[in-house]
Coordinates of N, CA and C in Angstrom, one line a residue:
X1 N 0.8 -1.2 0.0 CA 0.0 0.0 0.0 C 0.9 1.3 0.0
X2 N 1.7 1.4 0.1 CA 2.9 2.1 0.8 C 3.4 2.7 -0.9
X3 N 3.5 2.0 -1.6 CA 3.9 1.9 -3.3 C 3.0 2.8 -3.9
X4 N 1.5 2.6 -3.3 CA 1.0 3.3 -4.3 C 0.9 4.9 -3.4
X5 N 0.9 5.3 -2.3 CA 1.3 6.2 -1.5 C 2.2 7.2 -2.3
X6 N 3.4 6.2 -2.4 CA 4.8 6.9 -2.8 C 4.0 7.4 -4.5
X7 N 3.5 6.7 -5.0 CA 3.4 7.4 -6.6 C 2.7 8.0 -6.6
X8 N 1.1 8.1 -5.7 CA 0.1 9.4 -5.9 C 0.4 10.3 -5.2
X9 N 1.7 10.3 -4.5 CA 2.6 11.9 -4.1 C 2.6 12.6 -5.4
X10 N 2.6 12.1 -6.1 CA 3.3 12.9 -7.8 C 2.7 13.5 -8.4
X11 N 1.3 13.1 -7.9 CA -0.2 13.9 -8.5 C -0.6 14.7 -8.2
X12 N -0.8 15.7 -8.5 CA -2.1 16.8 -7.8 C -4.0 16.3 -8.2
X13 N -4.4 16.1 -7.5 CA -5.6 15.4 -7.3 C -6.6 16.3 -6.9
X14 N -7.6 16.2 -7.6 CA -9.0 17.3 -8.1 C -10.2 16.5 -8.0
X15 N -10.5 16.7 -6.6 CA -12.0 15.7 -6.4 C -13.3 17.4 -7.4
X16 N -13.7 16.4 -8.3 CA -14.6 17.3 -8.9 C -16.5 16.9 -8.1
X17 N -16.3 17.5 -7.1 CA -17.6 17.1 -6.3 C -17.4 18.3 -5.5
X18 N -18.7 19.1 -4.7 CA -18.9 20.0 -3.4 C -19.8 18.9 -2.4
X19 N -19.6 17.8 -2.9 CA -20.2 16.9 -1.4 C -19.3 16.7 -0.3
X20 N -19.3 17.3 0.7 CA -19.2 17.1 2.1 C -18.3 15.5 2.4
X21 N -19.7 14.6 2.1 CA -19.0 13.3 2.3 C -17.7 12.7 1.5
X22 N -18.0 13.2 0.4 CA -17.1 12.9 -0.6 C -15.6 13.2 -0.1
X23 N -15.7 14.4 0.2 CA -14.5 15.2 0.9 C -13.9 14.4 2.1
X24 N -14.7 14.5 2.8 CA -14.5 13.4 4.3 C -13.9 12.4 3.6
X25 N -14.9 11.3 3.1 CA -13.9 10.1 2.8 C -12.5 9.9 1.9
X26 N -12.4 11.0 1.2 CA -11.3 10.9 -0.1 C -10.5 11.1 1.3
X27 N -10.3 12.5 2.2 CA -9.4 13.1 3.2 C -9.3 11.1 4.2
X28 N -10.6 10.6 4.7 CA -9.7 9.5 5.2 C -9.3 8.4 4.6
X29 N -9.0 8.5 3.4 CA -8.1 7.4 2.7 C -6.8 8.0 2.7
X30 N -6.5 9.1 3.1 CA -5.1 9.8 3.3 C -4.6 10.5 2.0
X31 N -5.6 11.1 1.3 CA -5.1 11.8 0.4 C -5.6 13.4 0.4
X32 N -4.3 14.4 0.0 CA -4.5 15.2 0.1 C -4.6 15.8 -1.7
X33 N -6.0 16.7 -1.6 CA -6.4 17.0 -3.2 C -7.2 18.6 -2.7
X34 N -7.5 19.4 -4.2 CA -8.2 20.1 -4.3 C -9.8 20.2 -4.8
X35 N -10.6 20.6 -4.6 CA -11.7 21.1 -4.2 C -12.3 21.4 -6.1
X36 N -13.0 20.8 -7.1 CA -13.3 21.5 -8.3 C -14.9 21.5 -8.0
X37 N -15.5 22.9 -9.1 CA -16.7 22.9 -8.7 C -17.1 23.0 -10.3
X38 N -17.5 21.5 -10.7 CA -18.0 21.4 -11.9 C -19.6 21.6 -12.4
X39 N -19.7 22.5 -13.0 CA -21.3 23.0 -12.9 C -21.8 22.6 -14.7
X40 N -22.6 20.8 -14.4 CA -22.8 20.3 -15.7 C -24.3 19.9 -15.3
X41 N -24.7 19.9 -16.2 CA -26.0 19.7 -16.1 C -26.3 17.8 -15.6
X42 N -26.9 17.2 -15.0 CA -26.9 15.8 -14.7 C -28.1 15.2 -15.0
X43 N -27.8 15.0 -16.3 CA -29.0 14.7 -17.3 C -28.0 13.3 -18.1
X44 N -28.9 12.4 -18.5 CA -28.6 11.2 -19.2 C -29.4 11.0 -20.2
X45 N -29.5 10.3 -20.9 CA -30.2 9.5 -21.8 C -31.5 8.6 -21.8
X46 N -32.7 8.4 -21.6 CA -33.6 7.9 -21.1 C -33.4 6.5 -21.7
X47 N -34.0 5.9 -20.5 CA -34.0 4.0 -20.9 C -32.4 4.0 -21.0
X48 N -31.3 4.4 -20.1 CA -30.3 3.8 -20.3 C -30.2 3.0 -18.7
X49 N -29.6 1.8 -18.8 CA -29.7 1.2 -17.3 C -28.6 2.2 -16.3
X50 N -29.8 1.7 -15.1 CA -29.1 2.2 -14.1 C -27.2 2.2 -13.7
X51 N -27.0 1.3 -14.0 CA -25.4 1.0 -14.4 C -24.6 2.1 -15.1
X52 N -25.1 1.8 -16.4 CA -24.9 2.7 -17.4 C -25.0 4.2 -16.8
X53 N -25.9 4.5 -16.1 CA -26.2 6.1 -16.0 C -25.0 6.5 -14.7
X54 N -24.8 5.5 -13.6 CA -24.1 6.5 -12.9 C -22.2 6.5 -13.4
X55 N -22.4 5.5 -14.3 CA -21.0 6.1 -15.5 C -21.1 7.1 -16.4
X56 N -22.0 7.0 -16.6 CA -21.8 8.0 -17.6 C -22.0 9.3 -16.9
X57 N -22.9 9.5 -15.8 CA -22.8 10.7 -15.1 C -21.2 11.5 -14.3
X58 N -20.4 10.2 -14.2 CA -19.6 10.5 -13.0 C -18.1 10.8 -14.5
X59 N -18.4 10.2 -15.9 CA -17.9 11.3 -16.7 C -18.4 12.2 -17.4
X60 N -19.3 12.8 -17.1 CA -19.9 13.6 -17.7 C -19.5 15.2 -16.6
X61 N -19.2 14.9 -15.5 CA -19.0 15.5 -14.4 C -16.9 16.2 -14.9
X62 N -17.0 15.5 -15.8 CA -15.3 15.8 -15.6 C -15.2 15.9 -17.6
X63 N -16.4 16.0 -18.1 CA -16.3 16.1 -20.0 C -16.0 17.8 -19.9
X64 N -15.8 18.9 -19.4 CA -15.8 20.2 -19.3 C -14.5 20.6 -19.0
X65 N -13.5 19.5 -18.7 CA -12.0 19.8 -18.1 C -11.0 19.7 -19.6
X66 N -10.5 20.8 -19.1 CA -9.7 21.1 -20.5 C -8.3 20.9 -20.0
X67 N -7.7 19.8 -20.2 CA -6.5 19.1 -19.7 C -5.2 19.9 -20.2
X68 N -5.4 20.5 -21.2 CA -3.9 21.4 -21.2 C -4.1 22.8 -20.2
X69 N -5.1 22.7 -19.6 CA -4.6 24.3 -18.4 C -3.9 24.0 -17.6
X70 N -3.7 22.1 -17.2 CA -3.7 21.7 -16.2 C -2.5 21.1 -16.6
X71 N -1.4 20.8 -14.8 CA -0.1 20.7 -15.7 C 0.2 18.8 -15.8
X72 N 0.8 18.4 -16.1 CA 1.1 16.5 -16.1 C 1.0 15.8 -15.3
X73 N 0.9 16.1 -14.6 CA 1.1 15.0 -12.8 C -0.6 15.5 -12.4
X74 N -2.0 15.5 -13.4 CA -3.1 15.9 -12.8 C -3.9 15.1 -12.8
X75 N -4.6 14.6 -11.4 CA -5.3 13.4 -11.4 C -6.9 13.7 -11.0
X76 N -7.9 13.6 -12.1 CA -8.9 14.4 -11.9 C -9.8 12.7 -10.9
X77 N -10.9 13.2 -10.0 CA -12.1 12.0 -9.5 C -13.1 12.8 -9.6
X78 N -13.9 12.0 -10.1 CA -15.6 12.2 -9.9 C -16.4 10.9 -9.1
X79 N -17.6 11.3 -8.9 CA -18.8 10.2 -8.4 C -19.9 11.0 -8.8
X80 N -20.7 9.8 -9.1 CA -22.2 9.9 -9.2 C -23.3 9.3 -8.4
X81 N -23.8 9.0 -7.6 CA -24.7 8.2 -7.2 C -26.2 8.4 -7.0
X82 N -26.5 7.0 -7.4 CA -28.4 6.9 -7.2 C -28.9 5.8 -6.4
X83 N -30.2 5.7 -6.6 CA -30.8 4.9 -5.4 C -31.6 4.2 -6.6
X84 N -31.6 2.9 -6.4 CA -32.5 2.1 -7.6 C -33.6 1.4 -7.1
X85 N -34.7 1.4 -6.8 CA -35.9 0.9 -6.7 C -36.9 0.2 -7.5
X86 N -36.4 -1.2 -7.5 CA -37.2 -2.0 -8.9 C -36.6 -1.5 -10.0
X87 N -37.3 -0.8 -11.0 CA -36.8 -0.2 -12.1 C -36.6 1.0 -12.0
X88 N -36.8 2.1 -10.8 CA -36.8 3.3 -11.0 C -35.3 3.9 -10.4
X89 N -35.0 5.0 -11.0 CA -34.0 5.3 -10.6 C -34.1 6.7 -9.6
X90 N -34.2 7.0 -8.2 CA -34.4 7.6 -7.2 C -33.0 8.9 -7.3
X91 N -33.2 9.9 -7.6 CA -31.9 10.5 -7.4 C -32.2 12.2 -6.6
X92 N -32.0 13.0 -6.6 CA -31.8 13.8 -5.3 C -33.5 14.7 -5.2
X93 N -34.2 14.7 -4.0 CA -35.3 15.5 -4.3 C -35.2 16.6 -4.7
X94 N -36.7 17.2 -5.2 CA -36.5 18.4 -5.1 C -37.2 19.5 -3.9
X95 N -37.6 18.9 -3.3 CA -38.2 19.9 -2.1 C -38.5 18.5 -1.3
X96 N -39.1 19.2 0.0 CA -39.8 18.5 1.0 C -40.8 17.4 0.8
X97 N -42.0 17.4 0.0 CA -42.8 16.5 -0.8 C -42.2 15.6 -1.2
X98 N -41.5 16.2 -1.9 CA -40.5 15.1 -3.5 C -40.0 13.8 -2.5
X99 N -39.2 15.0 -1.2 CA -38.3 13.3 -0.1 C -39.2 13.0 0.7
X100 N -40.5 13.3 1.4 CA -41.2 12.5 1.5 C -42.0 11.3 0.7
X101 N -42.1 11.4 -0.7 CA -42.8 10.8 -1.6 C -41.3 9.5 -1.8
X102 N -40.0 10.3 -1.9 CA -39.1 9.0 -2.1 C -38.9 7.9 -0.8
X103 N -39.4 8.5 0.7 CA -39.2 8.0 1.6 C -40.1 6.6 2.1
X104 N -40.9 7.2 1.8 CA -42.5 6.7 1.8 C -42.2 5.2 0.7
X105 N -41.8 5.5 -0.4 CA -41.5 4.4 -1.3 C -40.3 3.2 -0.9
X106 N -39.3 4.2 -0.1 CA -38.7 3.2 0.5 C -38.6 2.3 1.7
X107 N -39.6 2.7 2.5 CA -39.9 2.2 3.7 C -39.9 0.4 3.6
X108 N -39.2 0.2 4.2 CA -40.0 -1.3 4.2 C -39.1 -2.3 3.1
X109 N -38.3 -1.8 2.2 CA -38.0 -1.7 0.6 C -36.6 -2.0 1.0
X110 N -36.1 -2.9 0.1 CA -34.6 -3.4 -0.2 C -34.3 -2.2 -1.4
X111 N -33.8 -1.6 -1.8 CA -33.0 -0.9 -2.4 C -31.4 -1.1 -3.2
X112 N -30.9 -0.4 -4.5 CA -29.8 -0.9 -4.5 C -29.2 0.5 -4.6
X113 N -27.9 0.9 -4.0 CA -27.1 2.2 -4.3 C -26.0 2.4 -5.2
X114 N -25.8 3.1 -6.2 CA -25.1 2.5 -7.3 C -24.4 4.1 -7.3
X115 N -22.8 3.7 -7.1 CA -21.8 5.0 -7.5 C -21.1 4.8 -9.0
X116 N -20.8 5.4 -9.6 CA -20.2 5.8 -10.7 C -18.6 6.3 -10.6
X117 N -17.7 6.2 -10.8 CA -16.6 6.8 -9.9 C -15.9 6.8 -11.6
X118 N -15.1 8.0 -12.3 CA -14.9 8.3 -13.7 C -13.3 8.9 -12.7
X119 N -11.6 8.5 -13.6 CA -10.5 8.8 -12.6 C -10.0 9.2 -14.0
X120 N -9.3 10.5 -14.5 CA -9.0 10.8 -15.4 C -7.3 11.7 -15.4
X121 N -6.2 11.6 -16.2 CA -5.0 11.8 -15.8 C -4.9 12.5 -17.7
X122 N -4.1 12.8 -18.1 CA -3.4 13.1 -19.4 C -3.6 12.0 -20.2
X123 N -2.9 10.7 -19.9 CA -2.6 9.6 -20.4 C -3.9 8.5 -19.5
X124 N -4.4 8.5 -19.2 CA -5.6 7.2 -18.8 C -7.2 8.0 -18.5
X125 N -8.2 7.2 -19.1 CA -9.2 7.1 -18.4 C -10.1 5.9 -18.1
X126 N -10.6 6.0 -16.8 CA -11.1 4.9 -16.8 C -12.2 4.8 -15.9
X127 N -13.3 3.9 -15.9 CA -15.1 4.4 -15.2 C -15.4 2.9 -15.0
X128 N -15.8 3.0 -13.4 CA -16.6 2.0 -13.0 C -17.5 1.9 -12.2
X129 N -17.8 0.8 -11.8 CA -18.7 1.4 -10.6 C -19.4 0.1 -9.6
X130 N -20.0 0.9 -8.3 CA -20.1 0.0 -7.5 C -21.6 0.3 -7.0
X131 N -21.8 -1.3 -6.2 CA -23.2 -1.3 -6.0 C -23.9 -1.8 -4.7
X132 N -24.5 -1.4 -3.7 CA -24.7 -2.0 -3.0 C -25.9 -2.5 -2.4
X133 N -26.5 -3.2 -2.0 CA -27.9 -3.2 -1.8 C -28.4 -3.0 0.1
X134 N -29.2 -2.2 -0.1 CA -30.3 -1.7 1.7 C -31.2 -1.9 1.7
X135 N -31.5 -2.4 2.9 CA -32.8 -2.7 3.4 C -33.4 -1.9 4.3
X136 N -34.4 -1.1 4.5 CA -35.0 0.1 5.6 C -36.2 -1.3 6.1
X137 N -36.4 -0.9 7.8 CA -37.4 -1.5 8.2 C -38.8 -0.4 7.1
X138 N -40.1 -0.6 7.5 CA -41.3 0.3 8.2 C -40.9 1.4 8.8
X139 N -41.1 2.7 8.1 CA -40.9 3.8 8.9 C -42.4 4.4 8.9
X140 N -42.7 5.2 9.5 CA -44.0 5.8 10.0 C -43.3 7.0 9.3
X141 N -44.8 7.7 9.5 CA -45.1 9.1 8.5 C -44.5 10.4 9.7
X142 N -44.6 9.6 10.6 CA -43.7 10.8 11.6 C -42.4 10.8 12.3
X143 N -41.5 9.7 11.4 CA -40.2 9.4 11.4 C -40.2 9.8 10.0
X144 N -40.3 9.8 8.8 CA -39.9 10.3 8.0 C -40.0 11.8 8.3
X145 N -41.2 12.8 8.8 CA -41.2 13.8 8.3 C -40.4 14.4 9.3
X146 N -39.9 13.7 10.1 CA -38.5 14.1 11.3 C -37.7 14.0 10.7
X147 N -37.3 13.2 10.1 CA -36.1 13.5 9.7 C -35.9 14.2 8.4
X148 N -37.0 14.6 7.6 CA -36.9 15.3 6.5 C -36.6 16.8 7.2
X149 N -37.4 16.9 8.3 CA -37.3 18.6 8.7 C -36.0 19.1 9.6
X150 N -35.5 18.0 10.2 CA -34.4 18.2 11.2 C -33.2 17.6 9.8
X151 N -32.9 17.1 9.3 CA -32.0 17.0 8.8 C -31.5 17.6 6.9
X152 N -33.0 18.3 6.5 CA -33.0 18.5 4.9 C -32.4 17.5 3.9
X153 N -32.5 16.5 3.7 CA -31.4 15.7 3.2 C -31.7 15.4 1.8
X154 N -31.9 17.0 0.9 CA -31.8 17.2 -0.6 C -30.9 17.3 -1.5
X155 N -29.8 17.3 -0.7 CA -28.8 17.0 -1.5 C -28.3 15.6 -1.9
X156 N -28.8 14.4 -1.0 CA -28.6 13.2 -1.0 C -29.6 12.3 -2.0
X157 N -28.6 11.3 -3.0 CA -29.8 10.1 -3.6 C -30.4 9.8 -2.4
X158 N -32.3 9.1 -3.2 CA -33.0 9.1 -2.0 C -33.0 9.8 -1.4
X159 N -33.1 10.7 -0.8 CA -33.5 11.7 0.1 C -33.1 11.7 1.5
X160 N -31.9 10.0 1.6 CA -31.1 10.0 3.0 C -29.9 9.9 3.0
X161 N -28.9 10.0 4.5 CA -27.6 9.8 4.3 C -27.6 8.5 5.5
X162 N -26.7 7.9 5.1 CA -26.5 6.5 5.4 C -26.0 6.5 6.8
X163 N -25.2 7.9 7.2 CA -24.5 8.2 8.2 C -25.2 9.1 9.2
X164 N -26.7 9.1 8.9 CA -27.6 10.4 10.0 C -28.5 9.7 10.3
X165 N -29.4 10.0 11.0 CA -30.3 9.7 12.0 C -31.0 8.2 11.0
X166 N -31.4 8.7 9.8 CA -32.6 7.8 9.0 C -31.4 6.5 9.0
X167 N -30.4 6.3 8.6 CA -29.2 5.2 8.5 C -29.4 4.4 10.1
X168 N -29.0 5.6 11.0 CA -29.1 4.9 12.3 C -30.4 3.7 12.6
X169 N -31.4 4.5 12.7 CA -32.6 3.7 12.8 C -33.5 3.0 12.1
X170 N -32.9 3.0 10.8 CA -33.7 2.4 9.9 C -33.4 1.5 9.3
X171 N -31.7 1.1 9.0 CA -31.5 0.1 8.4 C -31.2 -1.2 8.5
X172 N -32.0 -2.4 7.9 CA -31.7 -3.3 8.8 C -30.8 -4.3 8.5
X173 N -29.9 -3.8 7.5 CA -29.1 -4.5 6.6 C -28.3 -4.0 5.6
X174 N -27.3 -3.8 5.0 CA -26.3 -3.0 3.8 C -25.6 -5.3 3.1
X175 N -26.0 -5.2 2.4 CA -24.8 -5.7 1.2 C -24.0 -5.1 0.0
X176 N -22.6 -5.2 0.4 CA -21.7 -4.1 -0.3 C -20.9 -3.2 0.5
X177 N -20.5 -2.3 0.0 CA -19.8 -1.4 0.5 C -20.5 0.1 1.2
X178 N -20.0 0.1 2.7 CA -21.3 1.1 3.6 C -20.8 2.4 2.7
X179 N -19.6 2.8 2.6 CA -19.0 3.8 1.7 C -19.6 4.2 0.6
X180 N -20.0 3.5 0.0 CA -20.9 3.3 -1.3 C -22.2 4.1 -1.0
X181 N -22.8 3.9 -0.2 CA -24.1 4.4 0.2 C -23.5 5.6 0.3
X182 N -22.5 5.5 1.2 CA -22.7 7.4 1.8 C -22.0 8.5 0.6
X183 N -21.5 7.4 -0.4 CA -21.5 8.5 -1.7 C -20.2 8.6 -2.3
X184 N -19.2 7.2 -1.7 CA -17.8 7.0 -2.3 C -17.6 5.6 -2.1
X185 N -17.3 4.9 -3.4 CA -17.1 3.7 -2.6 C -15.5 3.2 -2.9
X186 N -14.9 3.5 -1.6 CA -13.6 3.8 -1.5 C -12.6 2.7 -2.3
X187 N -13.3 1.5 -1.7 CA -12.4 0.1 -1.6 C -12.4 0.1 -3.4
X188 N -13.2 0.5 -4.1 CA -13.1 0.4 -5.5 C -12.3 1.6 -6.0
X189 N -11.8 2.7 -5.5 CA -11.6 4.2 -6.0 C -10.1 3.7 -5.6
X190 N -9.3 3.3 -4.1 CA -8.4 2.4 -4.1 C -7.9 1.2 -5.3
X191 N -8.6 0.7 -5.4 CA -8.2 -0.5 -7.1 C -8.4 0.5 -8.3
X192 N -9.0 1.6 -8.6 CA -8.9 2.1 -9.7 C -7.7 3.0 -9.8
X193 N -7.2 3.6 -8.5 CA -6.4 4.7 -8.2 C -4.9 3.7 -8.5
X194 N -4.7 2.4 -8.2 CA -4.2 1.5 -8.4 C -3.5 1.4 -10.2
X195 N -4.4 1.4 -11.2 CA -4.3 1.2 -12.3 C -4.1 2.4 -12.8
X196 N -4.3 3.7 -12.3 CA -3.9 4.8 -13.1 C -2.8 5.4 -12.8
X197 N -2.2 5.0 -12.0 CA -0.7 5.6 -11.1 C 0.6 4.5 -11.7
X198 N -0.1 3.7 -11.7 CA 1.1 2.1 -11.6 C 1.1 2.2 -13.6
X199 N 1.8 2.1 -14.3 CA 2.3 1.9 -15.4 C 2.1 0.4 -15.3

C-alpha cells in the first residue's frame, strides 16, 4: 500500500464534487487533493440502465476539463450516485414533498445504491462502478417527516444519508460497501487509483 502512497505523491488530485461526504472520505483514505466545482447539467439519456447512467454521469462531471490548463502530474475524480428501486432510478429530491414521496416508497423496501466513480490523468481514463444493496425497516409518517425537517437531506440520492439519524434507525441490513451508500465507494476508488498511477 505504501507503493501506491509513494506514486500518488506525484499527483495533484481534483476531487470534482462540493459533497461534504465525498470530501471526508477521499481526506480518510489519506489523500491530500483540491476542491473542483464542476457545474454540468446531470442529465442522461432515457432508458439507459441504471449502471450505465451512474458512468456515464460520474464522466460527464469531468467532460468540461480542458486538460492542457492543467499541468502532467493531474489526477482528476468524480462520483455519481443513485438509489434504484425495482426499475426506478431515485436520485436527489426536489423539495420536501419530493423526499417525502421517495421515503415513503422506500420504507420497508430493499433498495440498491449504485456510484459511478470516472478517474481521469493526461494519459488514462477509466469508469466504473459500485453497488450495494439496503434494506429500511417500516418507517412511520412521523419518522420520515422528522427527519426530512431536522436533517434536509436534498442534496442526497434518496432523500437520505446513510450516516444520520434515517441510516441509524432504519437500516436493517447493507450488502456491499457502507461507503458506497454514503457516496464514495472507497475500496473500488483504491483498485482504480491502483491502475492509473502504476504503469
Amino acid at each position: 500500500m505504501a507503493l501506491l502512497f509513494d506514486e500518488i505523491k506525484n499527483y495533484q488530485i481534483y476531487l470534482a464534487s462540493q459533497s461534504p461526504r465525498r470530501r471526508e472520505l477521499l481526506s480518510g483514505m489519506g489523500f491530500q487533493f483540491e476542491v473542483m466545482s464542476m457545474h454540468v447539467p446531470e442529465i442522461h439519456p432515457e432508458n439507459m440502465p441504471p449502471a450505465q447512467v451512474v458512468e456515464y454521469l460520474s464522466q460527464l462531471k469531468l467532460s468540461t476539463v480542458d486538460l492542457e490548463k492543467f499541468p502532467d502530474n493531474c489526477l482528476f475524480i468524480a462520483c455519481d450516485t443513485i438509489v434504484v428501486l425495482g426499475d426506478e432510478i431515485i436520485e436527489k429530491p426536489k423539495n420536501e414533498a419530493d423526499a417525502l414521496r421517495m421515503l415513503r416508497e422506500l420504507s420497508g423496501q430493499e433498495h440498491t445504491v449504485m456510484s459511478g466513480v470516472t478517474l481521469l490523468t493526461k494519459k488514462k481514463k477509466i469508469t466504473q462502478h459500485a453497488e450495494s444493496q439496503v434494506k429500511f425497516r417500516e418507517f412511520s409518517n412521523e419518522e420520515i417527516l422528522y427527519y426530512i425537517q431536522n436533517y434536509q437531506p436534498f442534496d442526497k440520492a434518496g432523500a437520505y444519508g446513510i450516516q444520520e439519524w434515517m441510516g441509524y434507525v432504519g437500516i436493517e441490513y447493507i450488502h456491499g460497501s457502507f461507503y458506497n451508500v454514503m457516496g464514495l465507494p472507497t475500496c473500488l476508488l483504491w483498485q482504480m487509483l491502483q491502475k492509473v498511477v502504476k504503469n
